[in-house]
Amino acid sequence: IANILPLCFAFFRFCNLKFCQNFWANASEQGVLRIDSLSKRRYDEFMKLKNKKRTGGPVELLGPAGSLEMVEAVSDSGADAVYVGALGLSRRHPRYELTHEQIKEAAEMTGGKGVKLIVALNLEIDPAFNAILLRKIADYKKWSVAGVVLKFREVMQVVHEAYPDLPIYASIGCNISNYREMLAYKSLITYVAM
C-alpha cells in the first residue's frame, strides 16, 4: 500500500460519514447526514491515516455535496475538498447534481475558504459531446475548480490532452483495486479512489 499512497485520496460517499468533529455535529442538527457508530469508526480510521507521517503524497478527505447548502456545510467542516456532480454528467441522482451556474457558485464559495472544489463528470460521454465537455471544463478552470472526477479512460485521455495540468481523480467506478490497475491509469490520473 505504500506504493499506492502518493496517488491516493480518501473518497467517501454521502451516506453515514463524518468529515470532522464540526461537521458531525452540524450535519446531524441540519439533517444533512445520518451519523452512526460505523461512521465514527470510519472517520477515526481516516484521521489516523491522514495524520500518520508518510513519505508519499497527500491523502485528502473529499466530501460529497449534492446542493449548494451541502457544499457550504462540507467546506465549513474540515474537508480538504468538496466534490459535486455536474447535472447530466455524473453518476449521481439528478436531484443531487449541480447546474453549470451552481458549480460556479460552489467554486466561489469554496475558493474563499481554502477548500478545493472537484467536479464529477463520471458518466460515459459520447465522443460527439467532447467539445461541450471541454467548454464546461474551460469554465471550471476559469472558476478555479481544482480537478475533475472521471470514470472512463477515453474521457480521461480527451481531458488530459486538452488540460494536462488539470488534476484528474479516477472515479471509484473505475474499480482500480490493485497496483497493476493503478499503473495502467497512471499517465492520465492524479488521484485514485481507494
Tab-separated table of C-alpha atoms in Angstrom:
chain	number	residue	atom	x	y	z
A	1	ILE	CA	0.000	0.000	0.000
A	2	ALA	CA	2.947	2.382	0.494
A	3	ASN	CA	3.348	2.480	-3.298
A	4	ILE	CA	-0.285	3.497	-3.741
A	5	LEU	CA	-0.435	6.290	-1.142
A	6	PRO	CA	1.157	9.011	-3.298
A	7	LEU	CA	-1.809	8.712	-5.665
A	8	CYS	CA	-4.387	8.018	-3.014
A	9	PHE	CA	-7.157	10.112	-1.545
A	10	ALA	CA	-9.968	9.297	0.795
A	11	PHE	CA	-13.193	9.103	-1.135
A	12	PHE	CA	-16.311	8.929	0.973
A	13	ARG	CA	-19.916	8.601	-0.114
A	14	PHE	CA	-22.731	10.863	1.077
A	15	CYS	CA	-24.344	8.369	3.421
A	16	ASN	CA	-23.211	7.896	7.009
A	17	LEU	CA	-19.761	9.508	7.054
A	18	LYS	CA	-18.350	12.050	9.450
A	19	PHE	CA	-15.954	14.522	7.883
A	20	CYS	CA	-14.788	16.195	11.097
A	21	GLN	CA	-15.981	16.982	14.610
A	22	ASN	CA	-17.794	20.144	13.459
A	23	PHE	CA	-19.470	18.514	10.504
A	24	TRP	CA	-20.621	15.601	12.620
A	25	ALA	CA	-22.484	17.910	14.983
A	26	ASN	CA	-23.678	20.437	12.374
A	27	ALA	CA	-24.756	17.922	9.758
A	28	SER	CA	-26.742	15.922	12.286
A	29	GLU	CA	-28.522	19.045	13.502
A	30	GLN	CA	-29.261	20.150	9.939
A	31	GLY	CA	-30.404	16.684	8.884
A	32	VAL	CA	-27.787	16.605	6.121
A	33	LEU	CA	-26.123	13.442	7.334
A	34	ARG	CA	-27.081	10.468	9.498
A	35	ILE	CA	-24.287	9.514	11.880
A	36	ASP	CA	-23.886	6.061	13.368
A	37	SER	CA	-21.136	4.064	15.052
A	38	LEU	CA	-19.809	2.791	11.705
A	39	SER	CA	-19.432	6.390	10.518
A	40	LYS	CA	-17.500	7.313	13.636
A	41	ARG	CA	-15.226	4.288	13.249
A	42	ARG	CA	-14.542	5.136	9.570
A	43	TYR	CA	-13.856	8.745	10.474
A	44	ASP	CA	-11.454	7.733	13.264
A	45	GLU	CA	-9.626	5.354	10.897
A	46	PHE	CA	-9.365	8.089	8.270
A	47	MET	CA	-7.971	10.620	10.751
A	48	LYS	CA	-5.313	8.127	11.864
A	49	LEU	CA	-4.285	7.627	8.233
A	50	LYS	CA	-4.411	11.338	7.456
A	51	ASN	CA	-2.283	12.281	10.481
A	52	LYS	CA	0.213	9.440	10.070
A	53	LYS	CA	3.650	10.608	8.926
A	54	ARG	CA	4.307	9.231	5.445
A	55	THR	CA	6.787	9.763	2.662
A	56	GLY	CA	4.138	9.569	-0.069
A	57	GLY	CA	1.750	12.210	-1.349
A	58	PRO	CA	-1.266	13.577	0.441
A	59	VAL	CA	-4.382	11.777	1.493
A	60	GLU	CA	-7.363	14.084	1.097
A	61	LEU	CA	-10.733	13.998	2.745
A	62	LEU	CA	-13.036	14.592	-0.201
A	63	GLY	CA	-16.592	15.258	0.959
A	64	PRO	CA	-19.567	14.912	-1.386
A	65	ALA	CA	-22.201	17.608	-1.775
A	66	GLY	CA	-25.427	17.497	-3.741
A	67	SER	CA	-26.579	21.080	-3.235
A	68	LEU	CA	-25.083	24.473	-2.506
A	69	GLU	CA	-26.161	24.089	1.124
A	70	MET	CA	-24.209	20.835	1.321
A	71	VAL	CA	-21.183	22.482	-0.341
A	72	GLU	CA	-21.225	25.111	2.377
A	73	ALA	CA	-21.665	22.568	5.188
A	74	VAL	CA	-18.835	20.338	3.951
A	75	SER	CA	-16.452	23.223	3.225
A	76	ASP	CA	-17.092	24.754	6.663
A	77	SER	CA	-16.485	21.484	8.428
A	78	GLY	CA	-12.967	20.310	7.791
A	79	ALA	CA	-12.962	18.520	4.452
A	80	ASP	CA	-9.911	19.200	2.276
A	81	ALA	CA	-12.097	19.214	-0.824
A	82	VAL	CA	-15.732	19.011	-1.881
A	83	TYR	CA	-16.948	17.147	-4.914
A	84	VAL	CA	-20.153	17.868	-6.792
A	85	GLY	CA	-21.785	16.158	-9.741
A	86	ALA	CA	-22.372	18.137	-12.929
A	87	LEU	CA	-26.013	17.930	-13.974
A	88	GLY	CA	-26.466	15.135	-16.502
A	89	LEU	CA	-22.787	14.183	-16.484
A	90	SER	CA	-22.249	12.425	-13.164
A	91	ARG	CA	-23.282	9.099	-11.660
A	92	ARG	CA	-25.322	10.892	-9.024
A	93	HIS	CA	-29.104	11.162	-8.963
A	94	PRO	CA	-30.138	14.390	-10.775
A	95	ARG	CA	-31.575	15.717	-7.513
A	96	TYR	CA	-28.005	15.756	-6.147
A	97	GLU	CA	-26.291	17.259	-9.186
A	98	LEU	CA	-25.483	20.939	-9.686
A	99	THR	CA	-26.188	23.073	-12.729
A	100	HIS	CA	-23.342	24.845	-14.504
A	101	GLU	CA	-24.163	28.118	-12.719
A	102	GLN	CA	-24.403	26.363	-9.340
A	103	ILE	CA	-20.939	24.904	-9.914
A	104	LYS	CA	-19.689	28.457	-10.438
A	105	GLU	CA	-21.322	29.485	-7.135
A	106	ALA	CA	-19.813	26.455	-5.391
A	107	ALA	CA	-16.348	27.388	-6.731
A	108	GLU	CA	-16.735	30.912	-5.344
A	109	MET	CA	-17.967	29.526	-2.025
A	110	THR	CA	-15.143	27.021	-1.532
A	111	GLY	CA	-12.377	29.177	-3.009
A	112	GLY	CA	-12.724	31.761	-0.272
A	113	LYS	CA	-12.348	29.053	2.373
A	114	GLY	CA	-9.242	27.334	1.042
A	115	VAL	CA	-11.220	24.200	0.180
A	116	LYS	CA	-10.824	22.562	-3.229
A	117	LEU	CA	-13.837	22.026	-5.476
A	118	ILE	CA	-13.818	18.882	-7.610
A	119	VAL	CA	-16.474	18.262	-10.292
A	120	ALA	CA	-17.649	14.736	-11.079
A	121	LEU	CA	-18.099	14.057	-14.801
A	122	ASN	CA	-18.078	10.307	-14.403
A	123	LEU	CA	-20.662	9.105	-16.896
A	124	GLU	CA	-19.680	7.621	-20.212
A	125	ILE	CA	-19.701	10.599	-22.562
A	126	ASP	CA	-20.343	10.134	-26.265
A	127	PRO	CA	-17.344	11.445	-28.235
A	128	ALA	CA	-19.760	13.678	-30.174
A	129	PHE	CA	-20.128	15.691	-26.949
A	130	ASN	CA	-16.399	16.109	-26.262
A	131	ALA	CA	-16.437	19.755	-27.440
A	132	ILE	CA	-19.263	20.567	-24.997
A	133	LEU	CA	-17.434	18.745	-22.204
A	134	LEU	CA	-14.213	20.663	-22.884
A	135	ARG	CA	-16.092	24.001	-22.908
A	136	LYS	CA	-17.540	23.178	-19.491
A	137	ILE	CA	-14.089	22.274	-18.197
A	138	ALA	CA	-12.692	25.537	-19.623
A	139	ASP	CA	-15.234	27.367	-17.441
A	140	TYR	CA	-14.332	25.203	-14.448
A	141	LYS	CA	-10.689	26.169	-14.858
A	142	LYS	CA	-11.642	29.884	-15.022
A	143	TRP	CA	-13.561	29.371	-11.795
A	144	SER	CA	-10.552	27.678	-10.105
A	145	VAL	CA	-12.113	24.229	-9.899
A	146	ALA	CA	-9.293	22.035	-8.584
A	147	GLY	CA	-9.976	18.899	-10.625
A	148	VAL	CA	-12.487	16.537	-12.161
A	149	VAL	CA	-13.644	13.017	-11.291
A	150	LEU	CA	-13.721	10.821	-14.399
A	151	LYS	CA	-14.532	7.155	-14.881
A	152	PHE	CA	-13.797	6.259	-18.487
A	153	ARG	CA	-10.278	6.058	-19.854
A	154	GLU	CA	-11.294	7.560	-23.213
A	155	VAL	CA	-12.752	10.638	-21.498
A	156	MET	CA	-9.662	10.892	-19.294
A	157	GLN	CA	-7.495	10.906	-22.422
A	158	VAL	CA	-9.508	13.715	-24.065
A	159	VAL	CA	-9.473	15.843	-20.913
A	160	HIS	CA	-5.797	15.184	-20.217
A	161	GLU	CA	-4.789	16.150	-23.762
A	162	ALA	CA	-6.765	19.403	-23.584
A	163	TYR	CA	-5.836	20.275	-19.983
A	164	PRO	CA	-2.654	18.417	-18.975
A	165	ASP	CA	-2.322	20.435	-15.752
A	166	LEU	CA	-5.874	19.712	-14.533
A	167	PRO	CA	-5.886	17.019	-11.825
A	168	ILE	CA	-7.984	14.002	-12.736
A	169	TYR	CA	-9.475	11.933	-9.936
A	170	ALA	CA	-10.228	8.369	-11.010
A	171	SER	CA	-13.824	7.644	-10.077
A	172	ILE	CA	-14.465	4.827	-7.659
A	173	GLY	CA	-16.381	3.353	-10.626
A	174	CYS	CA	-13.060	2.672	-12.384
A	175	ASN	CA	-12.705	-0.206	-9.927
A	176	ILE	CA	-8.974	0.331	-9.540
A	177	SER	CA	-8.247	-2.210	-6.844
A	178	ASN	CA	-4.571	-3.013	-7.117
A	179	TYR	CA	-1.222	-1.523	-8.024
A	180	ARG	CA	-1.142	-3.008	-11.552
A	181	GLU	CA	-4.504	-1.428	-12.439
A	182	MET	CA	-3.360	1.874	-10.951
A	183	LEU	CA	-0.270	1.818	-13.185
A	184	ALA	CA	-2.481	1.364	-16.267
A	185	TYR	CA	-4.113	4.726	-15.479
A	186	LYS	CA	-1.016	6.442	-14.088
A	187	SER	CA	-0.275	8.627	-17.120
A	188	LEU	CA	-3.818	10.060	-17.039
A	189	ILE	CA	-4.764	10.436	-13.394
A	190	THR	CA	-3.543	12.434	-10.452
A	191	TYR	CA	-5.542	10.692	-7.698
A	192	VAL	CA	-7.203	7.321	-7.349
A	193	ALA	CA	-10.070	6.444	-5.002
A	194	MET	CA	-9.118	3.748	-2.535
